[in-house]
Amino acid sequence: IRLAAHGSRVTIDQRLEKLAAADQDDLEPLRYTIWNVTQIRYPEQTLYPLNPHSALEGGLHLFNWGDTDKAMAEQKKVVAANVKIEDGIGIFKPHPVKAQKTGADSDRWLAGIVGQTAIAEFFRRDGTQMYPDGGLSAEVYTCDRYTELELLSPWVHLEIGETLDFTIEWELYAIPEQA
């Protein structure tokens, strides 16, 4: 973890090293990812750039969960009502009560707006690699108390002794009050 000499940027170099094979032979080869989760206070909205070459419909994945098809459809409807796209940016507003989650195959940044502060996370997506959750590199989970900004590294097979590196950066920005 490195702090910038000036400003509010923090660089986090993450490394995962495979030290041993799985205890069960039938589990190998395993895929690994570094899945960074940052919890922030309940935001007004979260934003991320959408991949113009995305295979995802509209550039976003709307998660849905439930124990029946009806519950899953209702969940997806709630999430869809709180997402909009403007100028290639996905804007996701939390529901006041219901948990929701979106994801994208974004590159470069993901941000949450809390009061007059933008909390931005920076990363790079490698378009030549496979990613978890159907190709997602950035995800946002939100509930009535907090939000998770999630950045995912490529999803790779590692041999014993091999490593996976994933660098992210955090930075805070003051948002000027509107006149």
mmCIF file of C-alpha atoms in Angstrom:
data_model
loop_
_atom_site.group_PDB
_atom_site.id
_atom_site.type_symbol
_atom_site.label_atom_id
_atom_site.label_comp_id
_atom_site.label_asym_id
_atom_site.label_seq_id
_atom_site.Cartn_x
_atom_site.Cartn_y
_atom_site.Cartn_z
ATOM 1 C CA ILE A 1 0.000 0.000 0.000
ATOM 2 C CA ARG A 2 1.454 3.338 -1.059
ATOM 3 C CA LEU A 3 0.186 6.845 -0.321
ATOM 4 C CA ALA A 4 0.756 9.555 -2.924
ATOM 5 C CA ALA A 5 3.156 12.344 -1.923
ATOM 6 C CA HIS A 6 0.342 14.838 -2.587
ATOM 7 C CA GLY A 7 -3.430 14.520 -2.751
ATOM 8 C CA SER A 8 -5.548 11.603 -1.609
ATOM 9 C CA ARG A 9 -4.494 8.755 -3.907
ATOM 10 C CA VAL A 10 -3.701 5.359 -2.411
ATOM 11 C CA THR A 11 -2.158 2.598 -4.545
ATOM 12 C CA ILE A 12 -2.758 -0.996 -3.514
ATOM 13 C CA ASP A 13 -0.624 -3.685 -5.148
ATOM 14 C CA GLN A 14 -2.302 -7.057 -4.602
ATOM 15 C CA ARG A 15 -0.661 -10.408 -5.252
ATOM 16 C CA LEU A 16 -2.009 -13.925 -5.002
ATOM 17 C CA GLU A 17 0.470 -16.825 -5.152
ATOM 18 C CA LYS A 18 -0.505 -20.465 -5.520
ATOM 19 C CA LEU A 19 1.471 -22.343 -2.896
ATOM 20 C CA ALA A 20 -0.021 -25.832 -3.213
ATOM 21 C CA ALA A 21 -2.459 -27.907 -5.232
ATOM 22 C CA ALA A 22 -6.028 -28.383 -4.013
ATOM 23 C CA ASP A 23 -6.508 -31.176 -1.482
ATOM 24 C CA GLN A 24 -8.860 -32.904 -3.943
ATOM 25 C CA ASP A 25 -7.285 -33.761 -7.305
ATOM 26 C CA ASP A 26 -10.622 -33.434 -9.122
ATOM 27 C CA LEU A 27 -10.730 -29.702 -8.256
ATOM 28 C CA GLU A 28 -7.607 -28.955 -10.280
ATOM 29 C CA PRO A 29 -6.994 -26.934 -12.272
ATOM 30 C CA LEU A 30 -8.556 -24.170 -10.152
ATOM 31 C CA ARG A 31 -9.209 -20.673 -11.432
ATOM 32 C CA TYR A 32 -8.190 -17.730 -9.283
ATOM 33 C CA THR A 33 -9.193 -14.073 -9.187
ATOM 34 C CA ILE A 34 -8.461 -11.155 -6.895
ATOM 35 C CA TRP A 35 -11.856 -9.731 -5.952
ATOM 36 C CA ASN A 36 -11.389 -6.413 -4.192
ATOM 37 C CA VAL A 37 -14.413 -5.251 -2.162
ATOM 38 C CA THR A 38 -14.566 -1.723 -0.742
ATOM 39 C CA GLN A 39 -17.517 -0.924 1.510
ATOM 40 C CA ILE A 40 -18.672 2.690 1.561
ATOM 41 C CA ARG A 41 -21.516 4.539 3.259
ATOM 42 C CA TYR A 42 -24.866 4.464 1.474
ATOM 43 C CA PRO A 43 -24.229 6.635 -1.618
ATOM 44 C CA GLU A 44 -26.505 8.854 -3.658
ATOM 45 C CA GLN A 45 -25.294 6.952 -6.733
ATOM 46 C CA THR A 46 -22.475 4.905 -8.203
ATOM 47 C CA LEU A 47 -21.000 5.374 -11.647
ATOM 48 C CA TYR A 48 -18.862 3.407 -14.048
ATOM 49 C CA PRO A 49 -17.869 3.747 -17.691
ATOM 50 C CA LEU A 50 -19.500 1.178 -19.935
ATOM 51 C CA ASN A 51 -17.483 -0.808 -22.432
ATOM 52 C CA PRO A 52 -18.523 0.295 -25.941
ATOM 53 C CA HIS A 53 -17.580 -3.193 -27.197
ATOM 54 C CA SER A 54 -19.374 -5.073 -24.422
ATOM 55 C CA ALA A 55 -21.086 -8.393 -25.069
ATOM 56 C CA LEU A 56 -23.540 -7.463 -22.292
ATOM 57 C CA GLU A 57 -26.941 -6.108 -23.273
ATOM 58 C CA GLY A 58 -26.705 -2.340 -22.768
ATOM 59 C CA GLY A 59 -23.191 -2.806 -21.364
ATOM 60 C CA LEU A 60 -24.527 -3.771 -17.927
ATOM 61 C CA HIS A 61 -25.443 -6.955 -16.105
ATOM 62 C CA LEU A 62 -28.391 -6.692 -13.710
ATOM 63 C CA PHE A 63 -28.144 -9.351 -11.010
ATOM 64 C CA ASN A 64 -31.316 -11.019 -9.819
ATOM 65 C CA TRP A 65 -31.843 -13.529 -7.077
ATOM 66 C CA GLY A 66 -34.691 -15.288 -5.390
ATOM 67 C CA ASP A 67 -36.071 -18.755 -4.856
ATOM 68 C CA THR A 68 -38.723 -18.538 -7.592
ATOM 69 C CA ASP A 69 -38.803 -17.239 -11.160
ATOM 70 C CA LYS A 70 -41.313 -14.618 -10.041
ATOM 71 C CA ALA A 71 -39.020 -13.389 -7.232
ATOM 72 C CA MET A 72 -36.064 -13.232 -9.625
ATOM 73 C CA ALA A 73 -38.066 -11.281 -12.208
ATOM 74 C CA GLU A 74 -39.220 -8.842 -9.519
ATOM 75 C CA GLN A 75 -35.639 -8.368 -8.303
ATOM 76 C CA LYS A 76 -34.409 -7.636 -11.829
ATOM 77 C CA LYS A 77 -37.254 -5.126 -12.287
ATOM 78 C CA VAL A 78 -36.228 -3.285 -9.099
ATOM 79 C CA VAL A 79 -32.599 -3.105 -10.244
ATOM 80 C CA ALA A 80 -33.554 -1.960 -13.773
ATOM 81 C CA ALA A 81 -35.651 0.878 -12.329
ATOM 82 C CA ASN A 82 -32.570 2.253 -10.547
ATOM 83 C CA VAL A 83 -30.114 2.162 -13.448
ATOM 84 C CA LYS A 84 -29.700 4.639 -16.269
ATOM 85 C CA ILE A 85 -27.068 5.229 -18.908
ATOM 86 C CA GLU A 86 -25.873 8.707 -19.882
ATOM 87 C CA ASP A 87 -23.033 9.353 -22.334
ATOM 88 C CA GLY A 88 -21.605 5.849 -21.889
ATOM 89 C CA ILE A 89 -21.691 6.027 -18.080
ATOM 90 C CA GLY A 90 -23.781 3.577 -16.051
ATOM 91 C CA ILE A 91 -25.481 5.390 -13.162
ATOM 92 C CA PHE A 92 -26.845 3.172 -10.403
ATOM 93 C CA LYS A 93 -28.947 4.543 -7.546
ATOM 94 C CA PRO A 94 -29.558 2.444 -4.450
ATOM 95 C CA HIS A 95 -33.090 1.401 -3.574
ATOM 96 C CA PRO A 96 -34.096 2.728 -0.127
ATOM 97 C CA VAL A 97 -34.924 -0.778 1.186
ATOM 98 C CA LYS A 98 -34.065 -3.574 -1.273
ATOM 99 C CA ALA A 99 -30.597 -4.964 -1.949
ATOM 100 C CA GLN A 100 -29.462 -4.742 -5.576
ATOM 101 C CA LYS A 101 -26.402 -5.526 -7.666
ATOM 102 C CA THR A 102 -25.096 -4.580 -11.108
ATOM 103 C CA GLY A 103 -21.910 -5.383 -12.960
ATOM 104 C CA ALA A 104 -20.073 -4.417 -16.124
ATOM 105 C CA ASP A 105 -17.034 -5.307 -18.169
ATOM 106 C CA SER A 106 -15.722 -1.804 -17.495
ATOM 107 C CA ASP A 107 -12.202 -0.471 -17.653
ATOM 108 C CA ARG A 108 -10.369 2.254 -15.756
ATOM 109 C CA TRP A 109 -12.654 3.357 -12.898
ATOM 110 C CA LEU A 110 -15.664 2.856 -10.634
ATOM 111 C CA ALA A 111 -16.987 5.561 -8.277
ATOM 112 C CA GLY A 112 -19.508 6.227 -5.548
ATOM 113 C CA ILE A 113 -20.924 9.629 -4.620
ATOM 114 C CA VAL A 114 -21.464 10.137 -0.891
ATOM 115 C CA GLY A 115 -22.545 13.662 0.024
ATOM 116 C CA GLN A 116 -20.041 16.082 -1.487
ATOM 117 C CA THR A 117 -17.361 13.411 -2.001
ATOM 118 C CA ALA A 118 -16.625 11.110 -4.921
ATOM 119 C CA ILE A 119 -14.842 7.906 -3.944
ATOM 120 C CA ALA A 120 -13.104 6.679 -7.095
ATOM 121 C CA GLU A 121 -11.332 3.380 -7.648
ATOM 122 C CA PHE A 122 -9.011 2.937 -10.604
ATOM 123 C CA PHE A 123 -7.985 -0.315 -12.278
ATOM 124 C CA ARG A 124 -7.227 -1.788 -15.688
ATOM 125 C CA ARG A 125 -9.190 -4.493 -17.446
ATOM 126 C CA ASP A 126 -7.267 -6.823 -19.751
ATOM 127 C CA GLY A 127 -9.536 -7.488 -22.721
ATOM 128 C CA THR A 128 -7.544 -10.603 -23.641
ATOM 129 C CA GLN A 129 -8.347 -12.362 -20.341
ATOM 130 C CA MET A 130 -11.385 -14.181 -18.936
ATOM 131 C CA TYR A 131 -13.207 -12.608 -15.953
ATOM 132 C CA PRO A 132 -15.544 -14.097 -13.319
ATOM 133 C CA ASP A 133 -19.320 -13.652 -13.207
ATOM 134 C CA GLY A 134 -19.681 -13.922 -16.976
ATOM 135 C CA GLY A 135 -16.904 -11.481 -17.840
ATOM 136 C CA LEU A 136 -17.446 -8.727 -15.268
ATOM 137 C CA SER A 137 -14.533 -6.588 -14.047
ATOM 138 C CA ALA A 138 -16.534 -4.110 -11.916
ATOM 139 C CA GLU A 139 -19.600 -4.738 -9.752
ATOM 140 C CA VAL A 140 -21.706 -2.699 -7.334
ATOM 141 C CA TYR A 141 -23.781 -4.216 -4.537
ATOM 142 C CA THR A 142 -26.011 -1.892 -2.575
ATOM 143 C CA CYS A 143 -28.390 -2.278 0.347
ATOM 144 C CA ASP A 144 -30.066 0.118 2.752
ATOM 145 C CA ARG A 145 -26.945 0.538 4.949
ATOM 146 C CA TYR A 146 -23.896 0.499 2.690
ATOM 147 C CA THR A 147 -22.554 -0.154 -0.802
ATOM 148 C CA GLU A 148 -19.759 -2.371 -2.059
ATOM 149 C CA LEU A 149 -17.529 -1.224 -4.914
ATOM 150 C CA GLU A 150 -16.065 -4.446 -6.303
ATOM 151 C CA LEU A 151 -13.147 -4.722 -8.732
ATOM 152 C CA LEU A 152 -12.252 -8.101 -10.224
ATOM 153 C CA SER A 153 -8.944 -9.209 -11.691
ATOM 154 C CA PRO A 154 -8.718 -11.672 -14.575
ATOM 155 C CA TRP A 155 -9.850 -15.217 -13.743
ATOM 156 C CA VAL A 156 -6.816 -17.422 -14.379
ATOM 157 C CA HIS A 157 -5.371 -20.870 -13.818
ATOM 158 C CA LEU A 158 -2.214 -20.819 -11.726
ATOM 159 C CA GLU A 159 0.443 -23.487 -11.357
ATOM 160 C CA ILE A 160 2.200 -23.890 -8.021
ATOM 161 C CA GLY A 161 4.561 -20.933 -7.596
ATOM 162 C CA GLU A 162 2.772 -18.721 -10.138
ATOM 163 C CA THR A 163 1.268 -15.404 -9.103
ATOM 164 C CA LEU A 164 -1.594 -13.123 -10.068
ATOM 165 C CA ASP A 165 -1.060 -9.384 -9.598
ATOM 166 C CA PHE A 166 -3.819 -6.765 -9.528
ATOM 167 C CA THR A 167 -3.143 -3.112 -8.770
ATOM 168 C CA ILE A 168 -5.924 -0.729 -7.851
ATOM 169 C CA GLU A 169 -5.934 2.882 -6.714
ATOM 170 C CA TRP A 170 -8.369 4.825 -4.558
ATOM 171 C CA GLU A 171 -8.834 8.566 -4.614
ATOM 172 C CA LEU A 172 -11.244 11.040 -3.024
ATOM 173 C CA TYR A 173 -12.577 14.089 -4.848
ATOM 174 C CA ALA A 174 -14.508 16.995 -3.368
ATOM 175 C CA ILE A 175 -17.623 17.807 -5.387
ATOM 176 C CA PRO A 176 -18.310 21.542 -5.507
ATOM 177 C CA GLU A 177 -21.686 22.603 -4.154
ATOM 178 C CA GLN A 178 -24.074 23.762 -6.842
ATOM 179 C CA ALA A 179 -25.046 27.434 -6.746
#
